[in-house]
Short mmCIF file of C-alpha atoms in Angstrom, two decimals:
data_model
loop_
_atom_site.label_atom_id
_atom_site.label_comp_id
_atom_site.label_asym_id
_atom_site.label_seq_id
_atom_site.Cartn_x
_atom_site.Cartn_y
_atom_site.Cartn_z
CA UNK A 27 4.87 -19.54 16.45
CA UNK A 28 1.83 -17.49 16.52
CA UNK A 29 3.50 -13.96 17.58
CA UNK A 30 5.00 -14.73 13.85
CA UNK A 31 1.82 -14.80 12.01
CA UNK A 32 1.59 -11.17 10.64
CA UNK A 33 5.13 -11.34 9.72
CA UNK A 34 4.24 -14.38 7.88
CA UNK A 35 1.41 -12.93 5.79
CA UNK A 36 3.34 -9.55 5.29
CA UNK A 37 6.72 -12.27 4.05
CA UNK A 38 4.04 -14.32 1.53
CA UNK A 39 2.97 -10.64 0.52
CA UNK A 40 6.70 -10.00 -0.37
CA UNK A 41 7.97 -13.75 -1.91
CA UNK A 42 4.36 -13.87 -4.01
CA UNK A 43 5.64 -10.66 -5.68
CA UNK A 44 9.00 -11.52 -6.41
CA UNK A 45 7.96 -13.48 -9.34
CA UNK A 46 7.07 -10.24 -10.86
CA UNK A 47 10.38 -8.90 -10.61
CA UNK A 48 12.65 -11.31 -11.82
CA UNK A 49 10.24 -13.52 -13.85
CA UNK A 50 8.62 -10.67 -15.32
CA UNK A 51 11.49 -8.44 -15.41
CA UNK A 52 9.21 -4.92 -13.98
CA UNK A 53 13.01 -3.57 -12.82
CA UNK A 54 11.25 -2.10 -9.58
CA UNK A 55 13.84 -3.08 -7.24
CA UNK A 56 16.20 -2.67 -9.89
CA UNK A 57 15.49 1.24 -9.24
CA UNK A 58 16.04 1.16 -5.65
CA UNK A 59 16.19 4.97 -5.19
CA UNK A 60 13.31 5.81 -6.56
CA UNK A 61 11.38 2.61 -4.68
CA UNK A 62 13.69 4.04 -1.53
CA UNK A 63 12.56 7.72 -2.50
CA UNK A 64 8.69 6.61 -2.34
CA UNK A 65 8.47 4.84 0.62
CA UNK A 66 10.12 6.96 2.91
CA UNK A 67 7.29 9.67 3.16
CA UNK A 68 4.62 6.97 2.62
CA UNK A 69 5.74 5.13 5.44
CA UNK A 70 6.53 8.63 7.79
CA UNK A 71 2.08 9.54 6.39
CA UNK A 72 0.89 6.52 7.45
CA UNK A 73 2.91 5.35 10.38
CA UNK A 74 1.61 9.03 11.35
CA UNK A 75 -2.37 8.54 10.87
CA UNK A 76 -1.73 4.61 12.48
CA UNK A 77 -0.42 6.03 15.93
CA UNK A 78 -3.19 8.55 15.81
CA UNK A 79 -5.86 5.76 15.61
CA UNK A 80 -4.38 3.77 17.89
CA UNK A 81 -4.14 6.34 20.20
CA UNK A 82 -7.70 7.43 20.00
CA UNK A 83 -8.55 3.59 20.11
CA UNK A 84 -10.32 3.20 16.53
CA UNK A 85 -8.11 -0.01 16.42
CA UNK A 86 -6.17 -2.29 18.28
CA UNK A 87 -3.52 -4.93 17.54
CA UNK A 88 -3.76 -8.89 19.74
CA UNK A 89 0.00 -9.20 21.18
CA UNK A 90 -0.10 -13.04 20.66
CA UNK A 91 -0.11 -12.92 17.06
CA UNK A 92 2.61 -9.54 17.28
CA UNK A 93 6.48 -10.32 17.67
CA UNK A 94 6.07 -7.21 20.32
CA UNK A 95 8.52 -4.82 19.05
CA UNK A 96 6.76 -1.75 19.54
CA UNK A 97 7.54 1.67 18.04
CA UNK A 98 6.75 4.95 19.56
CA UNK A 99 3.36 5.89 19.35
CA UNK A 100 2.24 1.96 20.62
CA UNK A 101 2.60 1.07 16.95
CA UNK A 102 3.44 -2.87 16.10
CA UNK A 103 7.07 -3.18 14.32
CA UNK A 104 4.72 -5.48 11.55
CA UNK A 105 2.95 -2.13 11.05
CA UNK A 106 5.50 -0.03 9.67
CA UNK A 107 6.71 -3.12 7.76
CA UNK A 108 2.75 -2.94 6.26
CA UNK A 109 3.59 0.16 5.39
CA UNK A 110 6.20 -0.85 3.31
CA UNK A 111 5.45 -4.09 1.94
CA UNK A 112 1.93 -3.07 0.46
CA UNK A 113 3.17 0.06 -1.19
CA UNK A 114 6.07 -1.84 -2.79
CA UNK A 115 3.50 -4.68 -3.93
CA UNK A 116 1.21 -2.00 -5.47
CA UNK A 117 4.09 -0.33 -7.28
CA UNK A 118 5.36 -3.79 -8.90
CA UNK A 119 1.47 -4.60 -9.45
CA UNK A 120 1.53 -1.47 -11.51
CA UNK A 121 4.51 -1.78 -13.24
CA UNK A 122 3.38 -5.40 -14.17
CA UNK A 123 0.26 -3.78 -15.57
CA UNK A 124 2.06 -1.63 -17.67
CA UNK A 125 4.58 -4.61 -18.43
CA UNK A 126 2.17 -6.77 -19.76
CA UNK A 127 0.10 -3.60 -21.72
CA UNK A 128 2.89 -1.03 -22.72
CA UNK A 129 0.15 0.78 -25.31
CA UNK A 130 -1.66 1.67 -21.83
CA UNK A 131 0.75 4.63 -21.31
CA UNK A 132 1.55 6.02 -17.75
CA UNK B 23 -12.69 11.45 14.54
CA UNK B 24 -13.59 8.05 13.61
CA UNK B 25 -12.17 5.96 11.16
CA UNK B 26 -15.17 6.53 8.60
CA UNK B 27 -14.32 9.82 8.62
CA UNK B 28 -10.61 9.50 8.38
CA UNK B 29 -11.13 6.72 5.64
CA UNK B 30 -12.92 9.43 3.08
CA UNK B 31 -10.72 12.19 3.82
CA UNK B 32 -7.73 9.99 2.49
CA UNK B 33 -9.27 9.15 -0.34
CA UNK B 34 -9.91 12.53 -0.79
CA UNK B 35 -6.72 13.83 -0.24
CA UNK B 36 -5.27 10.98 -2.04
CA UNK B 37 -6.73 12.48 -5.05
CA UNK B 38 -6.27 15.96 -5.09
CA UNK B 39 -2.61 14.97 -4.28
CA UNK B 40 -2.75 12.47 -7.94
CA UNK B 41 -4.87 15.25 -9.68
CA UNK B 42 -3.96 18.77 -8.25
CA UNK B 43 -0.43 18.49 -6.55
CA UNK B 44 1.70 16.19 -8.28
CA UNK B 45 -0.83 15.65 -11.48
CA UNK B 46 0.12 12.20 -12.75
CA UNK B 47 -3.70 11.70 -12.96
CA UNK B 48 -3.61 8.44 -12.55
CA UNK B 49 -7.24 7.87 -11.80
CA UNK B 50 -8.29 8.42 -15.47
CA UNK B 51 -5.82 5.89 -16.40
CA UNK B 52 -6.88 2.40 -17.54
CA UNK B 53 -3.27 0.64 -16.00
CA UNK B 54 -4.12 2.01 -12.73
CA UNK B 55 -7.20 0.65 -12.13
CA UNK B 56 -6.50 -2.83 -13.87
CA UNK B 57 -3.59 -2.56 -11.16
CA UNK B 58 -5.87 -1.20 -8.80
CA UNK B 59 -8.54 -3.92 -8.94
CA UNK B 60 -5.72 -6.42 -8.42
CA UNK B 61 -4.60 -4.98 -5.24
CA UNK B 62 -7.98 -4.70 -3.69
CA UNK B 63 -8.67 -8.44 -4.64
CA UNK B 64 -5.02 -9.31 -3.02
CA UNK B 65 -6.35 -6.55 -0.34
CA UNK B 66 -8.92 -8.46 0.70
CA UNK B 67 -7.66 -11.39 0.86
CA UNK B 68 -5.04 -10.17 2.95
CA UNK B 69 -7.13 -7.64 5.12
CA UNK B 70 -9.26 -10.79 5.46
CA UNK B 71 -6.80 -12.76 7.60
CA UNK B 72 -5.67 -9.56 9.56
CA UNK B 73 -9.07 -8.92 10.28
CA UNK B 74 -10.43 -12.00 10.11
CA UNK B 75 -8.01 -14.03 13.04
CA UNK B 76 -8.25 -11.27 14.11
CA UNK B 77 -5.10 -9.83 14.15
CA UNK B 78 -6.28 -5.95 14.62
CA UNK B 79 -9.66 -5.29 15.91
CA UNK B 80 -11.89 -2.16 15.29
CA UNK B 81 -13.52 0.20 18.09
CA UNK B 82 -17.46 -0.85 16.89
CA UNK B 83 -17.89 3.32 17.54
CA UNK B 84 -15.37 4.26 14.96
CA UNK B 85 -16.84 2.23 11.55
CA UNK B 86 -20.30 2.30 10.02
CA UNK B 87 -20.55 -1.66 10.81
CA UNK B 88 -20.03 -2.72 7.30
CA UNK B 89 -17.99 -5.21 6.79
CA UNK B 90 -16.18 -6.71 3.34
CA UNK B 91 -14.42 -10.38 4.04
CA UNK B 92 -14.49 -9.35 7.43
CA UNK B 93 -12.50 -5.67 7.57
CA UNK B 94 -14.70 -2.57 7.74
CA UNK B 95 -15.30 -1.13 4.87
CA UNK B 96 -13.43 1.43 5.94
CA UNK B 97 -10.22 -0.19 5.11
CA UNK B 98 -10.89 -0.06 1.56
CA UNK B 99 -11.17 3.73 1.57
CA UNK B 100 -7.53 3.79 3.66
CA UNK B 101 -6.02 1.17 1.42
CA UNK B 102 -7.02 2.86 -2.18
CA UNK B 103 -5.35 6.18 -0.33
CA UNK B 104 -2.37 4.33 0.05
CA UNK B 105 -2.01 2.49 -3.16
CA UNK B 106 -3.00 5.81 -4.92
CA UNK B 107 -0.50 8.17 -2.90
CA UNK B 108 2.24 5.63 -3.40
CA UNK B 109 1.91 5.34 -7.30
CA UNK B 110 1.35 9.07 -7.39
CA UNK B 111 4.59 9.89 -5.84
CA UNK B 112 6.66 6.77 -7.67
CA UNK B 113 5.32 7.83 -11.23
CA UNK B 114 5.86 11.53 -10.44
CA UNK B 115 9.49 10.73 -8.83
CA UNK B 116 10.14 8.70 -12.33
CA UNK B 117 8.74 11.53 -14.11
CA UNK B 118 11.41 13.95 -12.70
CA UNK B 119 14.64 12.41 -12.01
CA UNK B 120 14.56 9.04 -14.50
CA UNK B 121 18.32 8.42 -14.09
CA UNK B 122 19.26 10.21 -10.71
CA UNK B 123 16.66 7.29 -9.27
CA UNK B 124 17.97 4.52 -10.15
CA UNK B 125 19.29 2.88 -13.56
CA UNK B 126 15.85 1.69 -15.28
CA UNK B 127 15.84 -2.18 -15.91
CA UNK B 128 15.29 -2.50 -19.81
CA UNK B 129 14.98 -6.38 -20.07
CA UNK B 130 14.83 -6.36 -24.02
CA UNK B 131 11.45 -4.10 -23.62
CA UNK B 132 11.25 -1.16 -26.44
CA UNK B 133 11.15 2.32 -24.77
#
């Protein structure tokens, strides 16, 4: 059960936002293009400057808490899904923001 | 390069791209950091059971040796480059194309 553990945390990062979505009604995933649209090159940046770290071993990633589906570039499967999940949770964070204060224009 | 380095060229970067490139400016706007200071309490909450287990480990040459609920500090630079850079781009994209992206979910709000 441990190799699940960052997929866990990345899942309660995902379910702890939903709330904001269809309780607060921010319409994020309701504009799946555009969420589609920003991810995409987010995920390609980072995914990028992740391999390059872990191949010139600023940081490393313990198998037993990985599911080990591994990418090319040695990068974890849970990484790129990092790479989507906190991006998504910081653009229904913001939207929330501006949800909850619409005077605070964008 | 090490990560310290890496870490303050993204933010960096991160801001001429919200400034200069795509200019939503969303660093002189108050709903980004009230969003902002969210994410980096969620961040290190988060980043603090990642790092914390650990789950990732850091080469000890590649960070300063400061450490925040257990991630480098480091990680802070990389995830406000992130979180910037992605809002950049999503306000920008719903700047441009409002309804090619994606019909915009009213939910009784004005405007």
């Amino acid at each position: 059960m441990s190799h699940f553990s960052y997929l866990v945390i990345l899942a309660a990062c995902v379910l702890g936002t939903l709330p904001l979505e269809f309780v607060l009604g921010v319409g994020v995933y309701a504009q799946w293009r555009r969420l589609v649209a920003t991810l995409l090159p987010v995920v390609l940046v980072f995914c990028a400057w992740d391999a390059y770290s872990i191949r010139h071993g600023l940081w490393s990633y313990d198998r037993h808490y990985l599911v080990g589906v591994t990418l090319p570039g040695h990068l974890p499967i849970e990484e790129l899904l990092f790479f989507v999940v906190i991006p998504l949770c910081a653009v229904l964070t913001y939207e929330a923001v501006l949800a909850r204060r619409p005077e605070w224009t964008r | 390069m090490s990560y310290t380095v890496l870490g303050v060229a993204g933010v960096l970067v991160a801001v001429l791209v919200d400034v200069a490139a795509l200019q939503t400016s969303l660093v002189r706007r108050r709903a980004f950091w009230t969003a902002y200071a969210i994410l980096l309490f969620f961040q290190l909450a988060i980043n603090g059971l990642l790092t914390g287990i650990p789950i990732v480990r850091y080469d000890p040459g590649a960070i300063l040796g400061w450490r925040v609920v257990y991630a480098p500090v480091e990680d802070v630079f990389f995830g406000f480059a992130l979180i910037l850079v992605t809002l950049s781009w999503w306000v920008w994209l719903g700047a441009r194309v409002p309804r090619a992206a994606g019909r915009r979910h009213r939910s009784g709000r004005a405007g």
